[in-house]
Amino acid sequence: MKYTVRCWECGREVDDPFQYACPHCQGSLSVEMDLSHLEGTSAHDLRSRPLGVWRYGHFLPIGSEPVTLQEGGTPLYNCRKMAGEYGIRSLHVKFEGANPTGSFKDRGMTVGVTRALELGCKVVGCASTGNTSASLAAYAAKAGLKCVVLLPTGKVALGKLAQAMFFGAKVITVNGNFDDALRVVRELSQAGDLYMLNSVNPFRPEGQKTLAFEILDQLDLRLPDRIVYPVGNAANIWAGYKALREWHSLGWIDRLPMFTGVQAAGSAPLTRSFALGDRDFRPVEDPETIATAIRIGNPASGRKALRAVYDTGGVMTSVTDEEIVEAQFLLGRKEGVGVEPASAAALAGVRKLLDEGTVDRDERVVCVCTGHVLKDPDTVMANCGKLLRTEATVEAVRRAIDS
Ligand code: F0G
């Protein structure tokens, strides 16, 4: 695989693999793949490989044997009842909860942890709202690497915390939010304490590109009008855009869908700047939302995400916690698909944009549902009503059924 790591802002090449920002302008980094060997081919040429991250190895900056847990290859559900409920022509859900650790992060980690091995690193680490830490912990275990994760105290859903501890990571909670934890991990990585596998590491979004490739493959290359992502640190929506730009540059597709991002109302710096027509943003100081996965005030890839949205004619919007929970339960009870609150934000965003008239009822929309419902059992139980407990008799149980 031939590639160059460049500053996304000033375009300079960055050779040092342990830099996570441009030494000249502090801009964020990006991998530029040399795809010239694919000219004259088409997406159909990859079809003989099994669906999953490594089907798209030509688009990934890895030359060695990958550390893999067979990530990707997740279902794309055609949610007809949800579409009827929302009043839209077609609504698909890309269910990333079906990944090995229950979120889309595994797509980036198979690439990122393989890269760590290629570089001879011994310790990997990240800051996380939960899912990144769960994923990194699993892949580090598989690779035999020491793993350190920094989490915001008291704001990580139980399933994610349990996973990170279960897979043997050193789990440290810091008194502060995700943005504070990321600042500390950046400093630790610069001091050489660990190899950082947050999405500011440009190898992570490379793996996450495959989410968008799969959607197109699963739709037999009939492009949807719009792909909707929940947005936190803002790398995933940008990764999807980068992915389809690459296919577009090869002539594998003839246009891009509208990339649309949804933030939680209490942590929506990008939505605020989109409303002003800005390409930069001001951080939110005290982000808050029930969707703790996207409780982020200073998204590291915020400028990239805004580019993805503006360049494709998409939008950024935000939804309230009530709207998130409503969408989460509707998807569960209409379609049997269980996603965590952050993922449901994407669906709630579609409903809001339809109601506003921003999304046309004739569109074909794909929602990226990033994490499994079991990640956050507390939110589910808090919104499910009471358990029914009775004597162990047929009569008592019948009464409970009818109650
Ligand atoms: N959905 C879920 C379930 C997430 O865990 C995240 C991010 C996102 C959406 C947003 O993706 O950051 O690329 O915009 N979780 C990170 C973490 C921050 O630490 O697990 P993004």
Coordinates of C-alpha atoms and ligand atoms in Angstrom, one line a residue:
M1 CA 0.0 0.0 0.0
K2 CA 1.4 3.4 -1.0
Y3 CA 0.3 6.4 1.0
T4 CA 1.4 9.7 2.4
V5 CA 0.5 11.3 5.8
R6 CA -0.3 15.0 5.3
C7 CA -1.5 17.9 7.3
W8 CA -5.2 18.3 6.3
E9 CA -4.9 22.1 6.7
C10 CA -1.6 23.1 5.1
G11 CA -1.0 20.0 3.0
R12 CA 2.6 19.5 4.2
E13 CA 3.8 15.9 4.4
V14 CA 4.4 14.6 8.0
D15 CA 7.0 11.8 8.2
D16 CA 7.2 11.3 12.0
P17 CA 4.7 8.5 12.8
F18 CA 4.4 9.7 16.4
Q19 CA 3.0 13.1 15.4
Y20 CA -0.7 13.5 15.8
A21 CA -0.9 17.1 14.6
C22 CA 1.1 19.1 12.0
P23 CA 4.4 20.4 13.4
H24 CA 4.0 23.6 11.4
C25 CA 0.4 24.7 11.8
Q26 CA -1.0 22.2 14.4
G27 CA -3.6 21.1 11.8
S28 CA -5.0 17.6 11.9
L29 CA -3.5 14.9 9.9
S30 CA -4.9 12.7 7.1
V31 CA -3.7 9.7 5.1
E32 CA -3.6 10.2 1.4
M33 CA -3.8 6.8 -0.3
D34 CA -2.2 6.2 -3.7
L35 CA -5.0 4.5 -5.6
S36 CA -3.4 4.6 -9.0
H37 CA -3.1 0.8 -9.2
L38 CA -6.9 0.6 -9.0
E39 CA -7.5 2.7 -12.1
G40 CA -9.6 0.8 -14.7
T41 CA -11.2 -1.4 -12.0
S42 CA -14.7 -1.1 -10.4
A43 CA -16.3 -1.8 -7.0
H44 CA -17.6 -5.1 -8.4
D45 CA -14.0 -6.4 -8.5
L46 CA -14.0 -6.6 -4.7
R47 CA -17.2 -8.6 -4.5
S48 CA -15.6 -12.0 -4.3
R49 CA -14.1 -11.1 -0.9
P50 CA -16.2 -11.5 2.3
L51 CA -18.1 -8.3 3.4
G52 CA -16.1 -6.7 6.2
V53 CA -13.3 -4.2 6.8
W54 CA -10.6 -6.2 5.0
R55 CA -12.6 -6.6 1.8
Y56 CA -11.4 -3.0 1.3
G57 CA -7.7 -3.6 2.1
H58 CA -6.7 -1.7 -1.1
F59 CA -8.0 1.5 0.6
L60 CA -6.2 0.9 3.9
P61 CA -2.6 2.0 4.8
I62 CA -1.5 -1.4 6.1
G63 CA 0.9 -3.8 4.6
S64 CA 1.2 -6.4 7.3
E65 CA -1.1 -9.2 8.6
P66 CA -3.9 -7.4 10.4
V67 CA -4.9 -7.8 14.0
T68 CA -8.6 -8.7 13.4
L69 CA -11.6 -9.8 15.3
Q70 CA -13.6 -10.1 12.0
E71 CA -15.0 -6.6 12.3
G72 CA -17.4 -5.0 9.8
G73 CA -19.9 -6.9 7.6
T74 CA -22.7 -5.5 9.7
P75 CA -26.3 -5.7 8.7
L76 CA -28.0 -2.9 6.6
Y77 CA -31.7 -3.1 7.7
N78 CA -34.4 -1.8 5.4
C79 CA -36.7 -0.3 8.1
R80 CA -40.0 -0.1 6.4
K81 CA -42.1 0.4 9.5
M82 CA -39.9 3.3 10.7
A83 CA -40.0 4.8 7.2
G84 CA -43.8 4.6 7.4
E85 CA -43.8 6.2 10.9
Y86 CA -41.6 9.0 9.8
G87 CA -43.3 9.4 6.4
I88 CA -40.2 8.9 4.2
R89 CA -39.8 6.8 1.1
S90 CA -36.9 4.7 2.3
L91 CA -35.0 4.4 5.5
H92 CA -32.1 2.0 6.1
V93 CA -30.2 1.4 9.3
K94 CA -26.6 0.4 9.2
F95 CA -26.4 -1.6 12.5
E96 CA -22.8 -1.1 13.8
G97 CA -23.8 -2.8 17.1
A98 CA -23.1 -6.1 15.3
N99 CA -19.4 -5.5 15.5
P100 CA -17.2 -7.6 17.8
T101 CA -17.2 -5.1 20.7
G102 CA -20.6 -3.7 19.7
S103 CA -19.7 -0.5 18.0
F104 CA -18.2 1.0 14.8
K105 CA -14.9 1.7 16.6
D106 CA -13.7 -1.8 15.8
R107 CA -13.3 -0.8 12.1
G108 CA -10.8 1.8 13.1
M109 CA -9.1 -0.3 15.8
T110 CA -8.2 -3.2 13.5
V111 CA -6.2 -0.7 11.4
G112 CA -4.9 1.3 14.4
V113 CA -3.7 -1.6 16.5
T114 CA -2.1 -3.2 13.5
R115 CA -0.3 0.1 12.8
A116 CA 0.9 0.1 16.5
L117 CA 2.4 -3.3 16.0
E118 CA 4.1 -2.2 12.7
L119 CA 5.7 0.7 14.6
G120 CA 6.9 -1.6 17.4
C121 CA 4.8 0.1 20.1
K122 CA 4.3 -1.6 23.4
V123 CA 1.7 0.6 25.1
V124 CA -1.5 1.9 23.4
G125 CA -3.9 4.4 24.9
C126 CA -6.9 6.6 24.3
A127 CA -9.4 9.0 25.8
S128 CA -12.9 7.9 25.4
T129 CA -16.6 8.4 26.1
G130 CA -16.6 4.6 26.3
N131 CA -16.8 2.8 23.0
T132 CA -13.3 3.6 21.8
S133 CA -11.9 2.3 25.1
A134 CA -13.9 -0.9 24.9
S135 CA -12.7 -1.5 21.4
L136 CA -9.1 -0.6 22.0
A137 CA -9.0 -2.8 25.1
A138 CA -10.1 -5.8 23.0
Y139 CA -7.8 -5.3 20.1
A140 CA -4.8 -4.6 22.4
A141 CA -5.6 -7.9 24.2
K142 CA -5.6 -9.7 20.9
A143 CA -2.3 -8.1 19.9
G144 CA -0.7 -8.6 23.3
L145 CA -0.2 -4.8 23.9
K146 CA -0.6 -3.0 27.2
C147 CA -3.6 -0.7 27.1
V148 CA -4.4 2.5 29.0
V149 CA -7.8 4.3 28.7
L150 CA -8.9 7.6 30.2
L151 CA -12.6 8.1 30.8
P152 CA -14.6 11.0 32.1
T153 CA -15.6 10.1 35.7
G154 CA -19.2 9.1 36.1
K155 CA -20.2 9.7 32.5
V156 CA -19.4 6.3 30.8
A157 CA -22.2 3.8 30.1
L158 CA -21.9 0.7 32.2
G159 CA -21.5 -1.8 29.3
K160 CA -18.6 0.1 27.9
L161 CA -16.8 0.4 31.2
A162 CA -17.3 -3.3 31.9
Q163 CA -15.8 -4.2 28.5
A164 CA -12.7 -2.0 29.0
M165 CA -12.1 -3.6 32.4
F166 CA -12.9 -7.1 31.2
F167 CA -10.4 -7.0 28.4
G168 CA -7.7 -6.0 30.8
A169 CA -7.1 -2.3 30.1
K170 CA -5.7 0.0 32.8
V171 CA -8.9 2.0 33.2
I172 CA -8.4 5.5 34.7
T173 CA -11.3 7.9 35.2
V174 CA -10.4 11.6 35.2
N175 CA -12.2 14.4 36.9
G176 CA -13.3 16.2 33.8
N177 CA -15.1 15.6 30.5
F178 CA -13.9 13.8 27.4
D179 CA -12.2 16.9 26.1
D180 CA -10.1 17.1 29.2
A181 CA -9.2 13.4 28.9
L182 CA -8.2 13.8 25.3
R183 CA -5.9 16.7 26.2
V184 CA -4.1 14.6 28.8
V185 CA -3.7 11.6 26.4
R186 CA -2.3 13.9 23.7
E187 CA 0.3 15.1 26.2
L188 CA 1.1 11.5 27.2
S189 CA 1.5 10.4 23.6
Q190 CA 3.8 13.4 22.8
A191 CA 5.9 12.5 25.8
G192 CA 6.2 9.0 24.5
D193 CA 4.2 7.3 27.3
L194 CA 1.9 5.6 24.8
Y195 CA 0.8 5.3 21.2
M196 CA -2.5 7.2 20.9
L197 CA -5.4 5.5 19.2
N198 CA -8.0 8.3 19.3
S199 CA -9.4 9.3 15.9
V200 CA -6.8 12.1 15.7
N201 CA -4.5 9.3 14.8
P202 CA -5.0 9.4 11.0
F203 CA -5.0 5.6 10.7
R204 CA -8.2 5.2 12.7
P205 CA -10.5 7.0 10.3
E206 CA -9.0 4.9 7.5
G207 CA -10.6 1.8 8.9
Q208 CA -13.8 3.7 9.6
K209 CA -14.1 4.5 5.8
T210 CA -15.2 0.9 5.3
L211 CA -18.6 1.6 7.0
A212 CA -19.5 3.8 4.0
F213 CA -18.0 1.3 1.4
E214 CA -20.2 -1.4 2.9
I215 CA -23.4 0.7 2.7
L216 CA -22.9 1.1 -1.0
D217 CA -22.0 -2.5 -1.6
Q218 CA -25.1 -3.6 0.4
L219 CA -27.3 -1.3 -1.8
D220 CA -25.7 -2.8 -4.9
L221 CA -24.0 0.6 -5.6
R222 CA -27.4 2.4 -5.9
L223 CA -26.3 5.5 -4.0
P224 CA -28.6 6.7 -1.2
D225 CA -29.6 10.4 -1.3
R226 CA -28.3 11.0 2.2
I227 CA -26.2 9.3 4.9
V228 CA -26.9 10.4 8.5
Y229 CA -24.3 10.1 11.2
P230 CA -24.4 10.9 14.9
V231 CA -21.5 13.3 15.6
G232 CA -19.3 13.5 18.7
N233 CA -15.6 13.9 18.1
A234 CA -16.6 14.2 14.4
A235 CA -14.2 11.7 12.8
N236 CA -16.7 9.1 11.6
I237 CA -18.7 11.4 9.3
W238 CA -15.5 12.7 7.8
A239 CA -14.2 9.1 7.3
G240 CA -17.4 8.3 5.4
Y241 CA -17.0 11.3 3.2
K242 CA -13.3 10.6 2.6
A243 CA -14.2 7.0 1.7
L244 CA -16.7 8.0 -1.0
R245 CA -14.5 10.7 -2.3
E246 CA -11.9 8.0 -3.0
W247 CA -14.5 5.9 -4.9
H248 CA -15.6 9.0 -6.7
S249 CA -12.0 9.8 -7.7
L250 CA -11.7 6.3 -9.2
G251 CA -15.0 6.7 -11.1
W252 CA -16.6 3.9 -9.1
I253 CA -19.5 6.2 -8.2
D254 CA -20.7 9.3 -10.0
R255 CA -21.7 11.6 -7.1
L256 CA -21.7 11.7 -3.3
P257 CA -24.7 11.4 -1.0
M258 CA -25.5 14.3 1.3
F259 CA -23.5 13.8 4.5
T260 CA -25.7 14.8 7.4
G261 CA -24.6 15.1 11.0
V262 CA -26.6 15.0 14.2
Q263 CA -25.4 16.2 17.6
A264 CA -27.1 16.2 21.0
A265 CA -28.6 19.6 21.8
G266 CA -26.5 19.9 24.9
S267 CA -23.2 19.4 23.0
A268 CA -23.7 20.8 19.6
P269 CA -20.8 23.2 18.6
L270 CA -20.8 22.1 15.0
T271 CA -24.6 22.5 14.6
R272 CA -24.3 26.0 16.0
S273 CA -21.6 27.0 13.5
F274 CA -23.4 25.3 10.6
A275 CA -26.4 27.5 11.4
L276 CA -24.1 30.5 11.0
G277 CA -22.6 29.2 7.8
D278 CA -19.1 29.0 9.4
R279 CA -16.4 26.5 8.5
D280 CA -14.9 26.7 12.0
F281 CA -16.6 26.4 15.4
R282 CA -16.4 27.5 19.0
P283 CA -16.2 24.7 21.6
V284 CA -19.0 24.2 24.1
E285 CA -17.7 24.4 27.6
D286 CA -19.9 22.1 29.5
P287 CA -21.4 19.5 27.1
E288 CA -24.3 17.5 28.5
T289 CA -26.6 14.8 27.1
I290 CA -28.1 11.4 27.9
A291 CA -26.2 10.2 24.8
T292 CA -22.9 10.1 26.7
A293 CA -21.0 8.7 23.7
I294 CA -21.3 12.1 22.0
R295 CA -21.0 14.3 25.1
I296 CA -18.2 16.3 23.5
G297 CA -17.7 20.0 23.4
N298 CA -14.6 20.4 21.4
P299 CA -14.7 17.9 18.5
A300 CA -11.1 17.2 17.3
S301 CA -12.3 16.6 13.7
G302 CA -14.9 19.3 13.8
R303 CA -13.5 21.2 10.8
K304 CA -13.2 18.1 8.8
A305 CA -16.8 17.2 9.6
L306 CA -18.1 20.6 8.5
R307 CA -16.2 20.2 5.2
A308 CA -17.9 16.8 4.6
V309 CA -21.3 18.4 5.2
Y310 CA -20.8 21.6 3.2
D311 CA -19.1 19.8 0.2
T312 CA -22.0 17.4 -0.2
G313 CA -25.0 19.7 0.4
G314 CA -25.7 18.0 3.7
V315 CA -26.7 19.6 7.0
M316 CA -25.9 19.6 10.7
T317 CA -28.7 19.4 13.2
S318 CA -29.2 18.7 16.9
V319 CA -31.8 16.8 18.9
T320 CA -33.0 16.8 22.5
D321 CA -32.5 13.9 24.9
E322 CA -36.3 13.3 24.7
E323 CA -36.2 13.0 20.9
I324 CA -33.2 10.6 21.2
V325 CA -35.0 8.3 23.6
E326 CA -38.2 8.4 21.6
A327 CA -36.3 7.4 18.4
Q328 CA -34.3 4.7 20.3
F329 CA -37.5 3.0 21.6
L330 CA -39.4 3.4 18.2
L331 CA -36.6 1.5 16.4
G332 CA -36.5 -1.2 19.1
R333 CA -40.3 -1.7 19.1
K334 CA -41.0 -1.3 15.4
E335 CA -38.0 -3.0 14.0
G336 CA -36.4 -5.2 16.7
V337 CA -33.1 -3.3 16.4
G338 CA -31.4 -2.2 19.6
V339 CA -29.1 0.8 19.5
E340 CA -27.6 3.0 22.1
P341 CA -28.8 6.6 22.6
A342 CA -26.0 8.3 20.5
S343 CA -27.0 6.1 17.6
A344 CA -30.6 6.9 18.0
A345 CA -29.7 10.6 17.7
A346 CA -29.2 10.0 13.9
L347 CA -32.8 8.7 13.6
A348 CA -34.2 11.5 15.7
G349 CA -32.3 13.9 13.5
V350 CA -34.0 12.5 10.4
R351 CA -37.4 12.9 11.9
K352 CA -36.7 16.5 12.9
L353 CA -35.3 17.3 9.4
L354 CA -38.4 15.8 7.8
D355 CA -40.7 17.8 10.0
E356 CA -38.8 21.0 9.1
G357 CA -38.9 20.1 5.4
T358 CA -35.1 20.1 5.2
V359 CA -35.2 16.4 4.2
D360 CA -37.5 15.5 1.4
R361 CA -40.1 12.7 1.9
D362 CA -39.0 11.2 -1.4
E363 CA -35.4 10.7 -0.3
R364 CA -33.6 7.4 0.3
V365 CA -31.8 7.8 3.6
V366 CA -29.3 5.6 5.5
C367 CA -28.9 6.1 9.2
V368 CA -25.6 5.0 10.7
C369 CA -26.5 3.4 14.1
T370 CA -23.1 3.3 15.7
G371 CA -23.5 1.2 18.9
H372 CA -25.5 -1.6 20.5
V373 CA -28.3 -1.1 23.0
L374 CA -26.5 -3.3 25.6
K375 CA -23.8 -0.7 25.9
D376 CA -26.1 1.5 28.1
P377 CA -28.5 -0.7 30.0
D378 CA -29.2 2.1 32.6
T379 CA -30.8 4.4 30.1
V380 CA -33.0 1.6 28.9
M381 CA -34.2 0.6 32.4
A382 CA -34.8 4.3 33.3
N383 CA -37.2 4.6 30.3
C384 CA -38.9 1.2 30.3
G385 CA -41.4 1.4 33.1
K386 CA -41.8 -1.0 36.0
L387 CA -41.0 -4.7 36.1
L388 CA -44.1 -6.9 36.9
R389 CA -43.6 -9.2 39.9
T390 CA -46.2 -11.7 41.0
E391 CA -46.8 -14.9 43.0
A392 CA -45.7 -18.0 41.0
T393 CA -49.3 -19.0 40.1
V394 CA -51.2 -19.0 36.8
E395 CA -54.0 -16.7 38.2
A396 CA -51.5 -14.2 39.4
V397 CA -49.6 -14.2 36.2
R398 CA -52.9 -13.8 34.2
R399 CA -53.8 -10.8 36.3
A400 CA -50.3 -9.3 35.6
I401 CA -50.7 -9.9 31.9
D402 CA -54.0 -8.1 31.8
S403 CA -52.9 -5.3 34.0
Ligands
F0G1 N1 -21.8 7.0 18.3 C1 -21.2 6.3 19.2 C2 -21.9 5.1 19.8 C3 -19.9 6.7 19.7 O1 -19.4 6.0 20.6 C4 -19.4 7.8 19.1 C5 -18.0 8.3 19.6 C6 -20.0 8.5 18.1 C7 -21.3 8.0 17.7 C8 -19.5 9.7 17.4 O2 -18.5 9.4 16.5 O3 -16.7 10.8 17.5 O4 -16.5 9.9 15.2 O5 -18.1 11.7 15.7 N2 -17.4 7.8 20.6 C9 -16.1 8.2 21.0 C10 -15.6 7.2 22.1 C11 -15.9 9.6 21.2 O6 -14.7 7.6 22.8 O7 -16.1 6.1 22.1 P1 -17.4 10.5 16.2

